[in-house]
Coordinates of C-alpha atoms in Angstrom, one line a residue:
Chain A
X146 CA -223.0 -227.1 -30.2
X147 CA -224.9 -227.4 -26.9
X148 CA -221.9 -228.8 -25.0
X149 CA -223.8 -232.0 -24.3
X150 CA -222.4 -235.2 -25.9
X151 CA -224.0 -238.5 -26.6
X152 CA -222.6 -241.7 -27.8
X153 CA -223.1 -243.6 -29.9
X154 CA -224.8 -241.6 -32.6
X155 CA -226.5 -244.6 -34.1
X156 CA -227.2 -248.1 -32.7
X157 CA -228.7 -251.0 -34.5
X158 CA -229.6 -254.1 -32.6
X159 CA -232.0 -257.0 -32.4
X160 CA -235.0 -257.7 -30.3
X161 CA -234.3 -259.0 -26.9
X162 CA -230.9 -257.4 -26.7
X163 CA -229.6 -254.9 -24.2
X164 CA -227.9 -251.6 -25.0
X165 CA -226.3 -248.7 -23.1
X166 CA -226.5 -245.1 -24.2
X167 CA -224.1 -242.6 -22.8
X168 CA -224.4 -238.9 -22.1
X169 CA -221.9 -236.3 -20.9
X170 CA -223.6 -233.1 -19.7
X171 CA -222.3 -229.6 -20.1
X172 CA -219.4 -228.7 -17.8
X173 CA -220.9 -227.7 -14.5
X174 CA -224.4 -229.0 -15.1
X175 CA -225.6 -231.2 -12.3
X176 CA -228.9 -232.4 -13.7
X177 CA -229.3 -234.8 -16.6
X178 CA -232.5 -235.7 -18.3
X179 CA -233.4 -238.5 -20.7
X180 CA -236.1 -238.1 -23.4
X181 CA -237.4 -240.5 -26.0
X182 CA -238.7 -239.4 -29.3
X183 CA -240.6 -241.8 -31.4
X184 CA -242.8 -241.1 -34.5
X185 CA -246.0 -241.9 -32.7
X186 CA -245.3 -240.5 -29.2
X187 CA -243.3 -237.4 -29.8
X188 CA -240.8 -236.2 -27.3
X189 CA -241.4 -237.8 -23.9
X190 CA -239.5 -237.4 -20.7
X191 CA -238.1 -240.6 -19.3
X192 CA -236.0 -239.8 -16.2
X193 CA -234.0 -237.1 -14.4
X194 CA -230.9 -237.4 -12.3
X195 CA -229.5 -234.6 -10.2
X196 CA -225.9 -234.9 -8.8
X197 CA -226.0 -238.7 -8.9
X198 CA -229.5 -239.2 -7.5
X199 CA -232.7 -240.0 -9.3
X200 CA -234.9 -236.9 -9.1
X201 CA -237.9 -237.6 -11.3
X202 CA -239.4 -240.3 -13.4
X203 CA -241.6 -240.0 -16.4
X204 CA -242.9 -242.6 -18.9
X205 CA -239.9 -244.9 -18.4
X206 CA -240.5 -248.6 -18.9
X207 CA -239.3 -251.1 -16.2
X208 CA -237.0 -252.6 -18.8
X209 CA -235.2 -249.2 -18.9
X210 CA -232.9 -247.9 -16.2
X211 CA -230.4 -245.1 -15.8
X212 CA -227.7 -243.9 -13.6
X213 CA -225.5 -240.8 -13.1
X214 CA -221.9 -241.4 -12.1
X215 CA -219.7 -239.3 -9.8
X216 CA -218.2 -237.5 -12.8
X217 CA -221.8 -236.6 -13.7
X218 CA -222.0 -238.5 -16.9
X219 CA -225.1 -240.6 -17.3
X220 CA -226.0 -243.9 -18.9
X221 CA -229.4 -245.1 -20.0
X222 CA -229.7 -248.9 -20.1
X223 CA -232.4 -250.5 -22.3
X224 CA -233.0 -254.2 -22.0
X225 CA -235.2 -256.9 -23.6
X226 CA -235.5 -254.6 -26.5
X227 CA -238.6 -254.6 -28.6
X228 CA -239.3 -253.2 -32.0
X229 CA -241.3 -250.3 -30.4
X230 CA -238.2 -249.1 -28.6
X231 CA -236.8 -247.8 -31.9
X232 CA -236.5 -244.1 -31.4
X233 CA -234.3 -241.1 -30.9
X234 CA -233.0 -240.9 -27.4
X235 CA -231.9 -237.4 -26.2
X236 CA -230.0 -236.4 -23.2
X237 CA -230.3 -232.9 -21.8
X238 CA -228.6 -231.1 -19.0
X239 CA -229.1 -228.1 -16.9
X240 CA -227.4 -226.4 -14.0
X241 CA -230.4 -227.3 -11.9
X242 CA -229.4 -225.5 -8.7
X243 CA -231.8 -222.9 -9.9
X244 CA -234.7 -224.0 -12.1
X245 CA -234.5 -221.7 -15.1
X246 CA -236.3 -224.0 -17.5
X247 CA -233.4 -223.8 -19.9
X248 CA -232.1 -227.2 -20.9
X249 CA -229.3 -228.1 -23.3
X250 CA -229.9 -231.1 -25.5
X251 CA -227.4 -233.4 -27.0
X252 CA -227.5 -234.6 -30.6
X253 CA -229.3 -237.8 -29.7
X254 CA -228.7 -241.5 -30.2
X255 CA -230.8 -243.1 -32.9
X256 CA -231.7 -246.6 -31.8
X257 CA -233.0 -249.1 -34.4
X258 CA -234.3 -252.4 -33.1
X259 CA -234.7 -255.1 -35.8
Chain B
X1078 CA -248.0 -227.5 -16.3
X1079 CA -250.7 -225.8 -18.4
X1080 CA -251.7 -227.3 -21.7
X1081 CA -250.8 -225.4 -24.9
X1082 CA -252.3 -225.4 -28.4
X1083 CA -250.3 -224.6 -31.5
X1084 CA -251.1 -224.8 -35.2
X1085 CA -249.7 -228.0 -36.8
X1086 CA -247.9 -226.2 -39.5
X1087 CA -247.0 -222.8 -41.0
X1088 CA -245.1 -221.5 -43.9
X1089 CA -243.1 -218.3 -44.1
X1090 CA -241.3 -216.6 -46.9
X1091 CA -237.5 -216.2 -46.4
X1092 CA -236.6 -212.8 -45.1
X1093 CA -240.1 -212.1 -43.7
X1094 CA -241.1 -212.3 -40.1
X1095 CA -242.4 -215.6 -38.8
X1096 CA -245.1 -215.3 -36.2
X1097 CA -245.9 -218.5 -34.3
X1098 CA -248.9 -218.4 -32.1
X1099 CA -249.5 -220.4 -28.9
X1100 CA -252.7 -220.6 -26.8
X1101 CA -252.3 -221.4 -23.1
X1102 CA -255.7 -220.3 -21.7
X1103 CA -255.2 -222.2 -18.4
X1104 CA -251.9 -220.7 -17.6
X1105 CA -251.5 -219.9 -13.9
X1106 CA -249.8 -216.9 -12.4
X1107 CA -246.4 -218.5 -11.7
X1108 CA -246.1 -220.3 -15.0
X1109 CA -243.6 -219.2 -17.7
X1110 CA -243.9 -219.6 -21.4
X1111 CA -240.9 -221.3 -23.0
X1112 CA -240.1 -221.8 -26.7
X1113 CA -237.8 -224.5 -28.0
X1114 CA -237.2 -225.6 -31.5
X1115 CA -236.1 -228.8 -33.1
X1116 CA -234.4 -228.8 -36.5
X1117 CA -234.9 -232.1 -38.2
X1118 CA -234.1 -234.8 -35.6
X1119 CA -231.4 -232.7 -33.9
X1120 CA -231.7 -232.1 -30.2
X1121 CA -234.2 -229.4 -29.2
X1122 CA -232.8 -225.9 -28.8
X1123 CA -233.9 -223.4 -26.3
X1124 CA -235.1 -220.1 -27.8
X1125 CA -236.6 -217.8 -25.3
X1126 CA -238.9 -217.6 -22.3
X1127 CA -241.0 -215.1 -20.5
X1128 CA -243.5 -214.6 -17.7
X1129 CA -245.6 -211.6 -18.6
X1130 CA -243.4 -209.0 -20.2
X1131 CA -242.3 -209.1 -23.8
X1132 CA -238.9 -210.6 -24.2
X1133 CA -236.3 -210.3 -26.9
X1134 CA -232.9 -212.0 -27.5
X1135 CA -230.6 -212.5 -30.4
X1136 CA -232.8 -215.3 -31.8
X1137 CA -236.4 -214.1 -31.4
X1138 CA -239.0 -212.0 -29.6
X1139 CA -241.7 -213.3 -27.4
X1140 CA -245.0 -211.4 -27.1
X1141 CA -247.3 -212.4 -24.3
X1142 CA -250.8 -211.0 -24.2
X1143 CA -251.9 -209.0 -21.2
X1144 CA -254.2 -211.8 -19.9
X1145 CA -251.3 -214.2 -20.6
X1146 CA -253.7 -216.7 -22.3
X1147 CA -251.7 -216.6 -25.5
X1148 CA -248.3 -215.7 -26.9
X1149 CA -246.5 -215.3 -30.2
X1150 CA -242.9 -216.2 -31.0
X1151 CA -241.5 -213.8 -33.6
X1152 CA -238.5 -214.7 -35.8
X1153 CA -237.9 -211.2 -37.3
X1154 CA -236.1 -212.3 -40.5
X1155 CA -236.7 -216.0 -41.2
X1156 CA -234.0 -217.9 -43.0
X1157 CA -234.1 -221.4 -44.5
X1158 CA -232.2 -222.5 -41.4
X1159 CA -235.2 -221.6 -39.3
X1160 CA -237.2 -224.5 -40.8
X1161 CA -238.0 -226.6 -37.7
X1162 CA -240.6 -227.7 -35.3
X1163 CA -241.3 -225.0 -32.7
X1164 CA -242.5 -226.1 -29.3
X1165 CA -244.4 -223.8 -26.9
X1166 CA -244.2 -225.0 -23.3
X1167 CA -245.9 -223.6 -20.3
X1168 CA -244.2 -224.5 -17.1
X1169 CA -243.8 -223.4 -13.5
X1170 CA -240.4 -222.8 -12.0
X1171 CA -239.9 -224.8 -8.9
X1172 CA -238.3 -223.3 -5.9
X1173 CA -236.0 -226.2 -5.7
X1174 CA -234.0 -228.0 -8.4
X1175 CA -235.0 -228.0 -12.0
X1176 CA -237.3 -230.5 -13.6
X1177 CA -238.3 -231.9 -16.9
X1178 CA -240.0 -230.3 -19.9
X1179 CA -243.3 -231.5 -21.3
X1180 CA -243.3 -231.2 -25.1
X1181 CA -246.5 -231.1 -27.1
X1182 CA -246.8 -231.6 -30.9
X1183 CA -245.4 -228.2 -31.8
X1184 CA -245.7 -226.2 -35.1
X1185 CA -243.7 -227.3 -38.1
X1186 CA -242.5 -224.0 -39.6
X1187 CA -241.3 -224.2 -43.2
X1188 CA -239.4 -221.2 -44.5
X1189 CA -239.8 -221.0 -48.2
X1190 CA -237.2 -219.5 -50.6

C-alpha cells in the first residue's frame, strides 16, 4: 500500500460525457502527478501540482484539466470524452520539497468510454 | 532526461537471480538511474536508484558500470510475485521541487515456476 488513494476504481461512461477522478496523496506529500496509461501509448505524464499550484504539464489534452485543493487532494477532470480516452489513470505523489525522484503511485482508475 | 534501452522481455526461473539490463549511453553526469516496476496494471512501484555507486536495498541491487552507460537491476531470488514490467528511467534531480517521471516501454519479466 503506497498510501496514495484514488477513486473510483472503475468508471464506465459514454462518449461526450465528463468525469472526475480523485486522488488523495500520501500524508505530507505536497506534489501530485497524474499519468495516463493506454495500450498504445504506455505511461504518459499529464500534469503536476505542487502545493495547490500547477507545476508542470505533459501530454495533457485541452479537454482535460486538474486542480489541487487546499487539503492537497487532487481531481482530474476529463470532458467531451472520446473512445481513445479509455485508459488507466494513475495519480502519484512525492514530498517534492527535495526532488528525490521517488514517487508513490496510487492503484489507478480504469476509465472505459463506450 | 537521457534515453534508455531495455529488452522487451525476459524470463527467469523462480529462486534464481533476475538480471535486468538497461542501456543509457547518453547519460550525463548529474543524471540518476531509477528503476520502477509495474505489476499487472497496478500503480508503478519504486525499486531503487543510484548515481554511480552500486546500490542495494531490501528489494534489489543496482549495478552501474564505471562509464555509467549501462546498468543492471538484480533481483537476487526471484519469486512469482516479481513478474512485472520493469522500467529503467534516467533522470536528473532538479535543485528545486520534484518533477515528473518519463517512462519507456520497460522489460516484461516473467518468473517461471
